[in-house]
Coordinates of C-alpha atoms in Angstrom, one line a residue:
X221 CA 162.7 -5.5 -5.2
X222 CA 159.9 -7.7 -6.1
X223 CA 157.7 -7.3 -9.1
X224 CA 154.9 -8.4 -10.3
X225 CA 152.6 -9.1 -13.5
X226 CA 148.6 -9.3 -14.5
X227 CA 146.7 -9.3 -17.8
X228 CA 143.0 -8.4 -17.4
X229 CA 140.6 -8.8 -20.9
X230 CA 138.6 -5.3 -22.1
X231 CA 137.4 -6.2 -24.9
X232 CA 134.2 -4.5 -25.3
X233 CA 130.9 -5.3 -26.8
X234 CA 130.4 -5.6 -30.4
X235 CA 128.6 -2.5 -31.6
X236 CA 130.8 -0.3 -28.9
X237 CA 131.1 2.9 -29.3
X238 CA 134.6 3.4 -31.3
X239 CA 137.2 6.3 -30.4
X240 CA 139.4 8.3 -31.9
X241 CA 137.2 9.8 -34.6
X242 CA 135.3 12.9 -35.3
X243 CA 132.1 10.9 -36.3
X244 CA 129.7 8.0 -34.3
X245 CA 131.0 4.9 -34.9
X246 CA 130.3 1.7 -34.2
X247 CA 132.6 -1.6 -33.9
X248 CA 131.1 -3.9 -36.4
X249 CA 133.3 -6.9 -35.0
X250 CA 137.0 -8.3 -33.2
X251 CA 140.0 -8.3 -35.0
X252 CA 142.3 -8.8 -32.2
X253 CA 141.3 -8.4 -28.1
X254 CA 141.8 -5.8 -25.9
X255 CA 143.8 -5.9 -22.6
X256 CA 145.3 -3.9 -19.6
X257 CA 149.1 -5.5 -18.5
X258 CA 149.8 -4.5 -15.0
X259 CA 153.3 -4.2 -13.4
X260 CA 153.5 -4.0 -9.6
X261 CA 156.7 -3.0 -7.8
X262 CA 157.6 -3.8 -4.1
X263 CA 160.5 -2.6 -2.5
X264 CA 159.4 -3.5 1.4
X265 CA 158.2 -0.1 1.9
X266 CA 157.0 1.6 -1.2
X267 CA 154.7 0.3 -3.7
X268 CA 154.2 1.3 -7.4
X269 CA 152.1 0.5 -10.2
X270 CA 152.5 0.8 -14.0
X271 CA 149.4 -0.2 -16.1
X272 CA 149.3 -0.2 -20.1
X273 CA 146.1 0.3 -21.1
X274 CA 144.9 -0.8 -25.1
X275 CA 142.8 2.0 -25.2
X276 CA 143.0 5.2 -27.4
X277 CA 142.3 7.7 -24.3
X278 CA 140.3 6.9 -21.0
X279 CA 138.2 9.6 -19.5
X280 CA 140.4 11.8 -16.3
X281 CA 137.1 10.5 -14.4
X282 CA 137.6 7.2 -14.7
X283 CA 142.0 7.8 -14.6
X284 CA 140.9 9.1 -11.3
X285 CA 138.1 6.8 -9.5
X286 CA 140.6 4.1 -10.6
X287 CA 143.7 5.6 -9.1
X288 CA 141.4 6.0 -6.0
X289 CA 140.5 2.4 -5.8
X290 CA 143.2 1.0 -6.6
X291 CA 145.4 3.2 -3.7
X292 CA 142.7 1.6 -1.6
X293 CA 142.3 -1.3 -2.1
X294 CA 146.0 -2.1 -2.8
X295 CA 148.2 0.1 0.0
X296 CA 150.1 1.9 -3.1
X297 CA 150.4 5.7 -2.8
X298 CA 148.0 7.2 -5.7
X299 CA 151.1 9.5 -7.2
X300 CA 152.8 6.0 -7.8
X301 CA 150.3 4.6 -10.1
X302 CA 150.6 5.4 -14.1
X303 CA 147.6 4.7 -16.2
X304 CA 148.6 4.8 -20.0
X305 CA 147.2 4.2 -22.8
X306 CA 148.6 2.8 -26.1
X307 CA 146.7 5.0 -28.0
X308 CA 145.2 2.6 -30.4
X309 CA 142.0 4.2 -33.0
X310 CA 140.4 1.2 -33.4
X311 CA 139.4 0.9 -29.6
X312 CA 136.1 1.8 -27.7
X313 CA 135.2 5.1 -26.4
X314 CA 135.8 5.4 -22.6
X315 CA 134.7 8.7 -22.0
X316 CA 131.1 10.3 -21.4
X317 CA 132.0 13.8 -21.3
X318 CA 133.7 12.9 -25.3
X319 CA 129.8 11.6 -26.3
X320 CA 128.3 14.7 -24.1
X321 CA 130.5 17.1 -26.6
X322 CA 130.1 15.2 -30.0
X323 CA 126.4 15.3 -29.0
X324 CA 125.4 11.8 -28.9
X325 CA 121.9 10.3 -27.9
X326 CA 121.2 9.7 -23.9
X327 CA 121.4 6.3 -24.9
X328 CA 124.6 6.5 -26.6
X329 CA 126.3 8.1 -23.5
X330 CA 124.9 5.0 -21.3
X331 CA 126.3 2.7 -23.6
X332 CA 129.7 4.3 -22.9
X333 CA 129.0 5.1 -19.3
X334 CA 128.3 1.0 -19.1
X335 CA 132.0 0.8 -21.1
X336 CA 133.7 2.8 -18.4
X337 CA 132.4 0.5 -15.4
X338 CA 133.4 -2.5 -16.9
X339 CA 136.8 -1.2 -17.8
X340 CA 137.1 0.6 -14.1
X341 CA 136.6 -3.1 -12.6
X342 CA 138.7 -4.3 -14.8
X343 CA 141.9 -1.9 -14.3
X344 CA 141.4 -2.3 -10.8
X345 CA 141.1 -6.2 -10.3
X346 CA 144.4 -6.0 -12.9
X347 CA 146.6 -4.1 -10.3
X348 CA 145.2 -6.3 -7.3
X349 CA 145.9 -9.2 -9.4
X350 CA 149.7 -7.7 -10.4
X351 CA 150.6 -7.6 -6.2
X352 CA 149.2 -10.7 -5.5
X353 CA 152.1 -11.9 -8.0
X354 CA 154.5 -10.4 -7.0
X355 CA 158.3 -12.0 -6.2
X356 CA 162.1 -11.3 -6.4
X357 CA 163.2 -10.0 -9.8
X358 CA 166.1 -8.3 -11.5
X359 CA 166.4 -5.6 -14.3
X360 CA 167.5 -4.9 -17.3
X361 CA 167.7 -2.4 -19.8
X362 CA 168.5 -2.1 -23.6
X363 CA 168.0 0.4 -26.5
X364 CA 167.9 -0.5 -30.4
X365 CA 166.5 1.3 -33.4
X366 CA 163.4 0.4 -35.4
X367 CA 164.0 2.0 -38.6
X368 CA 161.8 2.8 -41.0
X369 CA 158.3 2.4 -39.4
X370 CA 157.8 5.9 -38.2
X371 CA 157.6 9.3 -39.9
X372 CA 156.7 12.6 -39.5
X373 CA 153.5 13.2 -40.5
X374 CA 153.4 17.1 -40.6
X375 CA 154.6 18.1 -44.0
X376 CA 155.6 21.5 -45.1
X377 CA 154.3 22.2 -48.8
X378 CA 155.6 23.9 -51.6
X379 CA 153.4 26.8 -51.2
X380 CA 154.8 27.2 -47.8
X381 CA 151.5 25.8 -45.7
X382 CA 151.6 22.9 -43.4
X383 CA 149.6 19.9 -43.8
X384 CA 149.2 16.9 -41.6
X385 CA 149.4 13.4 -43.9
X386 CA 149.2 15.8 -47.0
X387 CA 148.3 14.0 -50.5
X388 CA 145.4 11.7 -49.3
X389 CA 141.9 10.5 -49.4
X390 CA 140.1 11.8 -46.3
X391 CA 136.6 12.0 -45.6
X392 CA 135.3 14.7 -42.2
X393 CA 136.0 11.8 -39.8
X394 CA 139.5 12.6 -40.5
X395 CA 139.6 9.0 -41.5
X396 CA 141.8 8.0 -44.7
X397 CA 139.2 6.8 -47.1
X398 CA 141.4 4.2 -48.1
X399 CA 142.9 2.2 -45.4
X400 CA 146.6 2.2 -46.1
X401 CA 147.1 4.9 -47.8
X402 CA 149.8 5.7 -50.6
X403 CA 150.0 9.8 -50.3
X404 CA 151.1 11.7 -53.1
X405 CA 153.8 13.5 -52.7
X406 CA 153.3 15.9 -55.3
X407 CA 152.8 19.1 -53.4
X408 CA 155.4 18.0 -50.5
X409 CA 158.3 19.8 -49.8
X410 CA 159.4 17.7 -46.9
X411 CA 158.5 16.8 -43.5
X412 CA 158.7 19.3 -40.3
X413 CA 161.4 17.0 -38.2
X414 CA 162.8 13.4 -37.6
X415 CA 161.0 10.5 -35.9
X416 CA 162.8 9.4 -32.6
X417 CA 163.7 5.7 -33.9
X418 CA 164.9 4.0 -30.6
X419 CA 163.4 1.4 -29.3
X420 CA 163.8 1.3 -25.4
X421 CA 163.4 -1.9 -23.3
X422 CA 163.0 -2.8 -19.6
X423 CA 163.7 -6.4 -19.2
X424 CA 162.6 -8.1 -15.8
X425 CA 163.7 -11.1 -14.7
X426 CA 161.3 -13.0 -11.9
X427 CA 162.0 -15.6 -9.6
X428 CA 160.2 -18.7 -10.2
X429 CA 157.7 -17.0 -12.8
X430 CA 157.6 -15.6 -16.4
X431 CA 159.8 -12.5 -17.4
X432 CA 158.5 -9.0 -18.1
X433 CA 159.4 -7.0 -21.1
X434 CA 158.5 -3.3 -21.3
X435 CA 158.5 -1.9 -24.8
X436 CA 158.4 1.5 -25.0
X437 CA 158.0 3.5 -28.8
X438 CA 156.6 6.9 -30.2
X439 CA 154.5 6.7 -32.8
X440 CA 150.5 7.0 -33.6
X441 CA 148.8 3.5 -33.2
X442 CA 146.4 4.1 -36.5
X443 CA 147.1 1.0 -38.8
X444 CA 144.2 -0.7 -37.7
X445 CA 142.0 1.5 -40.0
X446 CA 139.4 -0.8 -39.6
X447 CA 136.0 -0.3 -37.9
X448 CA 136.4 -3.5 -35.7
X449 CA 138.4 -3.7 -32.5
X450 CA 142.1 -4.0 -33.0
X451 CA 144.6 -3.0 -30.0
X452 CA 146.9 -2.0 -33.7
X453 CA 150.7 -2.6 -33.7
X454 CA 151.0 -2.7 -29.7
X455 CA 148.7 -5.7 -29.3
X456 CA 151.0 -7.9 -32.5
X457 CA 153.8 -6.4 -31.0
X458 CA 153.3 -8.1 -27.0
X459 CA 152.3 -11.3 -29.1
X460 CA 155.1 -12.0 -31.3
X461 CA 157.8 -11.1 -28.3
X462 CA 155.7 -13.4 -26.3
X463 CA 155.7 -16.2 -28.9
X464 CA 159.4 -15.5 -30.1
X465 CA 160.5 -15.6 -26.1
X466 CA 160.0 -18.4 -23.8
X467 CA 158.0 -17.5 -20.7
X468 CA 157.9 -13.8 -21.1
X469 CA 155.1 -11.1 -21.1
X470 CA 155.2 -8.3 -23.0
X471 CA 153.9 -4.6 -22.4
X472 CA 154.0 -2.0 -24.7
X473 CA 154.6 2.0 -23.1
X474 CA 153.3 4.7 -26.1
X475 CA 156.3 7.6 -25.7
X476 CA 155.9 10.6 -27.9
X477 CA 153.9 10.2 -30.7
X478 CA 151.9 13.3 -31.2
X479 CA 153.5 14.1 -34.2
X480 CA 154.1 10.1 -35.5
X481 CA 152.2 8.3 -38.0
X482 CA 153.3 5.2 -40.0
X483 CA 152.6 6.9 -43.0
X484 CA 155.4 6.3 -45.3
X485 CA 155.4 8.5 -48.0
X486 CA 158.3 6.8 -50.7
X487 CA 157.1 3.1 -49.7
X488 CA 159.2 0.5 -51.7
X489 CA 157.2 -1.7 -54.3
X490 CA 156.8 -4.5 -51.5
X491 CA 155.4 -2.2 -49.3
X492 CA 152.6 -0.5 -52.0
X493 CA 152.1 -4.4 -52.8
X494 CA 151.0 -5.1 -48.9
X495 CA 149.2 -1.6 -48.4
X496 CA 147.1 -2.2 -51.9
X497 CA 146.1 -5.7 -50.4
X498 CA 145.2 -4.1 -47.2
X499 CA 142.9 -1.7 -49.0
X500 CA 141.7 -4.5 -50.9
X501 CA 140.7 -5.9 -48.0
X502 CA 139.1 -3.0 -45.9
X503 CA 142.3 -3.4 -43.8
X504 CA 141.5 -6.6 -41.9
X505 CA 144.9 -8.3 -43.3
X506 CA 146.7 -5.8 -41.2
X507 CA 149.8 -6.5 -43.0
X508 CA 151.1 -2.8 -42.1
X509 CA 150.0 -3.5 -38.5
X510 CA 152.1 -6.4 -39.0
X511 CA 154.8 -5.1 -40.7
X512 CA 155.6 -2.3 -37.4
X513 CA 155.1 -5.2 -35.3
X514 CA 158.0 -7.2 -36.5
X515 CA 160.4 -4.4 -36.7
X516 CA 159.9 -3.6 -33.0
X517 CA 159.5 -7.3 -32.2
X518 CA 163.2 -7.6 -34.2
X519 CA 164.7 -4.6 -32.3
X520 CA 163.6 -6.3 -28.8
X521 CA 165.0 -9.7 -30.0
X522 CA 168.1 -8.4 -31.0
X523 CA 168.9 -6.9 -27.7
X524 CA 166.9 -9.4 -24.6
X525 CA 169.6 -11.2 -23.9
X526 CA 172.2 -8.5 -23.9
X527 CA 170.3 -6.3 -22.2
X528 CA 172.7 -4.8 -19.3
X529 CA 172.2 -5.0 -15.4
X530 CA 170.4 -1.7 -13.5
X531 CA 171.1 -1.2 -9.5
X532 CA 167.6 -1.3 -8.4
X533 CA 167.4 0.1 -4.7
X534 CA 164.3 1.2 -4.0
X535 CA 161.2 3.1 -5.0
X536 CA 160.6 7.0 -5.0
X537 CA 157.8 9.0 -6.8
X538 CA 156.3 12.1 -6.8
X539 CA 154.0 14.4 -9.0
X540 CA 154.0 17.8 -10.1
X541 CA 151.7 20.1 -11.3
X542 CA 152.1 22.6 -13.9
X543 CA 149.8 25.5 -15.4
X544 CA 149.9 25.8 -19.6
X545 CA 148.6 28.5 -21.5
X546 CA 145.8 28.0 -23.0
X547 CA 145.6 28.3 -26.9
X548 CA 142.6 30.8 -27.8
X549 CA 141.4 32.3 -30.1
X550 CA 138.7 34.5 -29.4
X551 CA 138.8 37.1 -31.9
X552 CA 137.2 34.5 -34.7
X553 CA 134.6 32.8 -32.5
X554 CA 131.6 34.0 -34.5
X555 CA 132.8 32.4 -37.6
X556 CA 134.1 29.3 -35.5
X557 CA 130.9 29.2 -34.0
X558 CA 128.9 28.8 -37.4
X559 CA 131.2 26.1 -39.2
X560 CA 130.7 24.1 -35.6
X561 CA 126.6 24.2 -36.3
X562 CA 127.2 23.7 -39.8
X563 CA 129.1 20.2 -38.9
X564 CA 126.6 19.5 -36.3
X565 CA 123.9 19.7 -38.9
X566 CA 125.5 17.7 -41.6
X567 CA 126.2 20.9 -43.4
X568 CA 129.6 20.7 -43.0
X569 CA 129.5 19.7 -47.6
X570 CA 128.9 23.9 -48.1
X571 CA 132.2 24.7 -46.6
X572 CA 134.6 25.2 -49.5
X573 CA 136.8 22.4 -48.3
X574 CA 137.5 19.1 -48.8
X575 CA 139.5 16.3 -47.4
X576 CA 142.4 16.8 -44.7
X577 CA 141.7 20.7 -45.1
X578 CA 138.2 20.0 -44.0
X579 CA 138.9 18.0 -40.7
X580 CA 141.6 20.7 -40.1
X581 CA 139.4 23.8 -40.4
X582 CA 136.4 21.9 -38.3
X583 CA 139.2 21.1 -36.0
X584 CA 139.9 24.5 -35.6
X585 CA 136.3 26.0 -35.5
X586 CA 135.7 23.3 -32.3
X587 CA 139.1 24.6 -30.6
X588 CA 137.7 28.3 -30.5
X589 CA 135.0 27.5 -29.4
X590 CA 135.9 25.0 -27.0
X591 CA 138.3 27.8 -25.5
X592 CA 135.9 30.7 -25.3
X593 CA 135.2 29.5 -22.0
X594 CA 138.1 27.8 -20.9
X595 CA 140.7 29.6 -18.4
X596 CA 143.7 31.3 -19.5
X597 CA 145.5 28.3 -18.2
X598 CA 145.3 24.8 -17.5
X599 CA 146.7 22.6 -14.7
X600 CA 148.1 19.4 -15.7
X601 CA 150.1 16.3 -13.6
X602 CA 152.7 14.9 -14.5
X603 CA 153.9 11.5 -12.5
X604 CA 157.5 10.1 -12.2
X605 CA 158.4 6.9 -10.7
X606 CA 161.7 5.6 -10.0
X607 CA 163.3 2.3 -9.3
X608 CA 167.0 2.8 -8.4
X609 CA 168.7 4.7 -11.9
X610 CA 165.6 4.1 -13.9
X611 CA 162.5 6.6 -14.3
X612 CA 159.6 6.7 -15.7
X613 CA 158.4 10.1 -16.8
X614 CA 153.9 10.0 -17.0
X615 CA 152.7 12.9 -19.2
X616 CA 149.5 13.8 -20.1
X617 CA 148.7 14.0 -23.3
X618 CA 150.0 13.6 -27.1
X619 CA 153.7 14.7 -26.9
X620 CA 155.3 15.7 -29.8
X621 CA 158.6 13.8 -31.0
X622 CA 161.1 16.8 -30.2
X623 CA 158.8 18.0 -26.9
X624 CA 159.4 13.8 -26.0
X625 CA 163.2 14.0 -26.8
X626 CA 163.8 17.4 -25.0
X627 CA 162.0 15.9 -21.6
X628 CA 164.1 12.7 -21.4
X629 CA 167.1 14.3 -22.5
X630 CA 166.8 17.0 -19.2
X631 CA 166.0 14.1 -16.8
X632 CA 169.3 13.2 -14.5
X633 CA 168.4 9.8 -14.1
X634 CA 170.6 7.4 -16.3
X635 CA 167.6 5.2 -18.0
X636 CA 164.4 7.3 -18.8
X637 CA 161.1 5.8 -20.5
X638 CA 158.2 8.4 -21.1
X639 CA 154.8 7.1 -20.9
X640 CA 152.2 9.4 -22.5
X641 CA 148.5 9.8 -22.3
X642 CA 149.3 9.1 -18.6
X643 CA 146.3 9.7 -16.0
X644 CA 144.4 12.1 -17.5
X645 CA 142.2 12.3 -21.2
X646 CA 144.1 15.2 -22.5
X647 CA 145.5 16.9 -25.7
X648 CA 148.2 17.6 -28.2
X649 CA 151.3 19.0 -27.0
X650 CA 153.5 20.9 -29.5
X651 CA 156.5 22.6 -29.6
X652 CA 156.3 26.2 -29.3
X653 CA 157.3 25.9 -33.2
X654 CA 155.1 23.9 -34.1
X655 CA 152.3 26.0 -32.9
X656 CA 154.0 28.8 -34.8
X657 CA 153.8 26.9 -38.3
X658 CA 150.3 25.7 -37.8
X659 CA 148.5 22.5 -39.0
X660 CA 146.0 20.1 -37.8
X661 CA 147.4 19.5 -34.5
X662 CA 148.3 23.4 -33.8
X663 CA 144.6 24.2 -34.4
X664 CA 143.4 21.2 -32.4
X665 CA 145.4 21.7 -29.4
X666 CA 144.2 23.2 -26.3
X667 CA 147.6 24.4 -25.1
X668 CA 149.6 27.4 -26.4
X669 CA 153.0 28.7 -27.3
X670 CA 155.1 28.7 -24.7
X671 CA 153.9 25.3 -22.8
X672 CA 156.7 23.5 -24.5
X673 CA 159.5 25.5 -22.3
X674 CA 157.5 24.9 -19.0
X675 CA 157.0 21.2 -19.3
X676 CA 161.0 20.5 -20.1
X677 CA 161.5 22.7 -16.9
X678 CA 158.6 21.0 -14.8
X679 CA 159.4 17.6 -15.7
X680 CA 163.2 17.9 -14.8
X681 CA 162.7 19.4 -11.9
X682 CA 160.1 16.5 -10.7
X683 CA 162.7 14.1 -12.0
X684 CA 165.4 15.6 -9.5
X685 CA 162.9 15.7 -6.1
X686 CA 162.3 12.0 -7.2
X687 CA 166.0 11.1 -7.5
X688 CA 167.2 13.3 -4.4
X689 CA 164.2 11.8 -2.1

């Protein structure tokens, strides 16, 4: 097997269009830049591509034309090639049908169109770079916890409602107002599950050239709470492991953080001390950024050197397509449809809301409508690669933490690493549970109860045809 490694700069203009936010945004400056790390695999007959992206979403268009090219251009089957995305919020907007709905200016959606070129050019001179590197390696694999850094951030309340990141200053971006916030807790019950803390690690060790590292992790990439460009904890993350190890690169895989913040709601008095200087400083000290950064960087160096042996034989891959129910609501579309022109007008101060129960109920009224005319059911791919006893699972969209654990837990290889927001600009995907309870991400969600069961069943079942082909 032969493997190989490219990293390809995306850092966009300053005054980019920013993602992952209700409102128009602009990036007023660089914290840290922006890359795609692409891994190529060789086997003598099969090729395969994995390419992290430090991007909060990227259009399906530009997932697409990309795969296209790259097939093309580089002799590797589209259905082995995995676009993901770290899922960083303080990143650049890569998707024009995103400006077309939030109803930004002609000129504004050119200035993101422009984006998406660049970044197609980029992805795609990053995976013909990766094969032109390529050379005899071995793998490795190794699992440690990272505790402490990730919580769930859907709380159940006293009064028996659930709240996403409850007890905190948020404006109708659905942006904390302060940067690192310190919730209050006084109308918590407790949170709706456990964060998945294990860290999972593919070490690859190349012939003549500098290891490779994957680093895969659930949780939300939204300490950066900054309005300049950031690629958050995944970005620190690659650089420590890369400083702490000699000749090593490091790529981070998001796994399933739909449900994941790094909200910690009982911080110690260190931790207030860092978050209150982060506030102080409009977040640009990043010391939370930092602080997740060096727990996963710890976890990582604890384990690269005993990191055990995997038979890597050869490469299979396949994709399978599933339909999910949709999740209407068409019976309130009238009133949906007036808090939507409300919000478009900047009206949105004369619903009798405020904060997190504002974004949630906006949320909401742009879901109905949204769905009144979407199908009864959506088609989504997911992508599996495998190299001998290890798999990667690619699945569209914001998984949540128990949906994540249920998927890798089904699959019959030995080593599993699930890379979300995988080829397509998708969604949240809940339990059927969770959808049941309600919250911000239940209301948001384009895909109903009952999704959760077909996606276990659809993923293991790809996951076999891959092993048994």
């Amino acid at each position: 097997m032969k493997c190989g490694f490219s990293r390809v700069e995306i850092t966009p203009k300053i005054g980019a269009v920013m993602a992952g936010t209700m409102e128009l945004k602009h990036c007023i400056g660089v914290l840290d830049d922006l890359y795609v790390r692409a891994v190529a695999f060789d086997d003598g007959e099969r090729k395969a591509l994995i390419i992290s992206i430090d991007l909060c979403n990227m259009a399906t268009a530009v997932n697409d034309e990309c795969r296209k090219r790259i097939s093309e251009e580089c002799g590797v089957d589209k259905d082995a090639i995995m676009l993901t995305c770290i899922h960083t919020h303080a990143g650049p907007l890569a998707n024009t049908d995103d400006a077309r709905t939030n109803k930004y200016s002609e000129q504004i959606i050119a200035q993101v169109a422009e984006y998406c070129e660049f970044l197609t050019e980029k992805i795609c001179e990053s995976a013909r770079l990766a094969f032109e590197d390529t050379t005899p390696a071995k793998f490795y694999t190794a699992t440690d916890k990272a505790e402490g850094i990730a919580h769930i951030r859907r709380q159940i309340m006293k009064d028996g409602s659930v709240v996403t990141n409850p007890g905190m200053d948020w404006n109708c971006s659905g942006d904390p107002i302060t940067c690192c916030p310190i919730p209050d807790n006084t109308d918590v019950a407790h949170a709706l599950g456990e964060p998945n803390e294990t860290v999972k690690i593919l070490k690859i060790e190349r012939e003549g050239k500098n290891d490779i590292c994957f680093v895969n992790f659930g949780l939300h990439a939204t300490s950066a709470h900054v309005r300049k460009i950031s690629a958050d904890y995944p970005g620190r993350l690659c650089a420590i492991v890369e400083r702490a190890i000699d000749n090593v690169n490091c790529v981070f895989i998001q796994g399933a953080e739909g449900d994941v913040a790094q909200i910690n709601r009982n911080p110690s008095e260190a931790e207030k001390r860092f978050l209150i200087e982060d506030n102080e400083n409009k977040g640009e000290t990043l010391n939370k950024t930092t602080q997740i950064a060096q727990v996963l960087a710890a976890a990582v160096l604890r384990k690269y050197m005993l990191a055990e042996e995997v038979d890597i034989s050869k490469i299979t891959f396949g994709k399978k397509e599933l339909s999910l129910p949709a999740n209407k609501d068409d019976a309130n579309y009238d009133e949906a449809l007036r808090i939507v022109k409300l919000h478009e007008e900047g009206r949105h101060h004369e619903l009798p809301y405020e904060g997190m129960a504002l974004v949630t109920v906006l949320a909401n009224a742009k879901r109905i409508v949204r769905m009144k005319t979407a199908p009864d059911f959506f088609n989504y791919s997911f992508f599996a690669i495998s190299l001998g006893n290890f798999a990667f699972i690619g699945t569209p969209g914001e998984l949540f933490c128990e949906l994540g654990n249920r998927i890798v837990d089904a699959s019959p290889f030995e080593y599993t690493m699930l890379c979300a927001i995988t080829n397509v600009r998708s969604t949240y995907f809940l339990t059927s549970k969770a959808l049941r309870e309600g919250g911000y991400e239940a209301v948001t969600s384009n895909i109903g109860i009952g999704a959760d069961d077909i996606m276990v069943e659809g993923s293991r079942e790809l996951l076999e045809r891959v092993k048994n082909s």
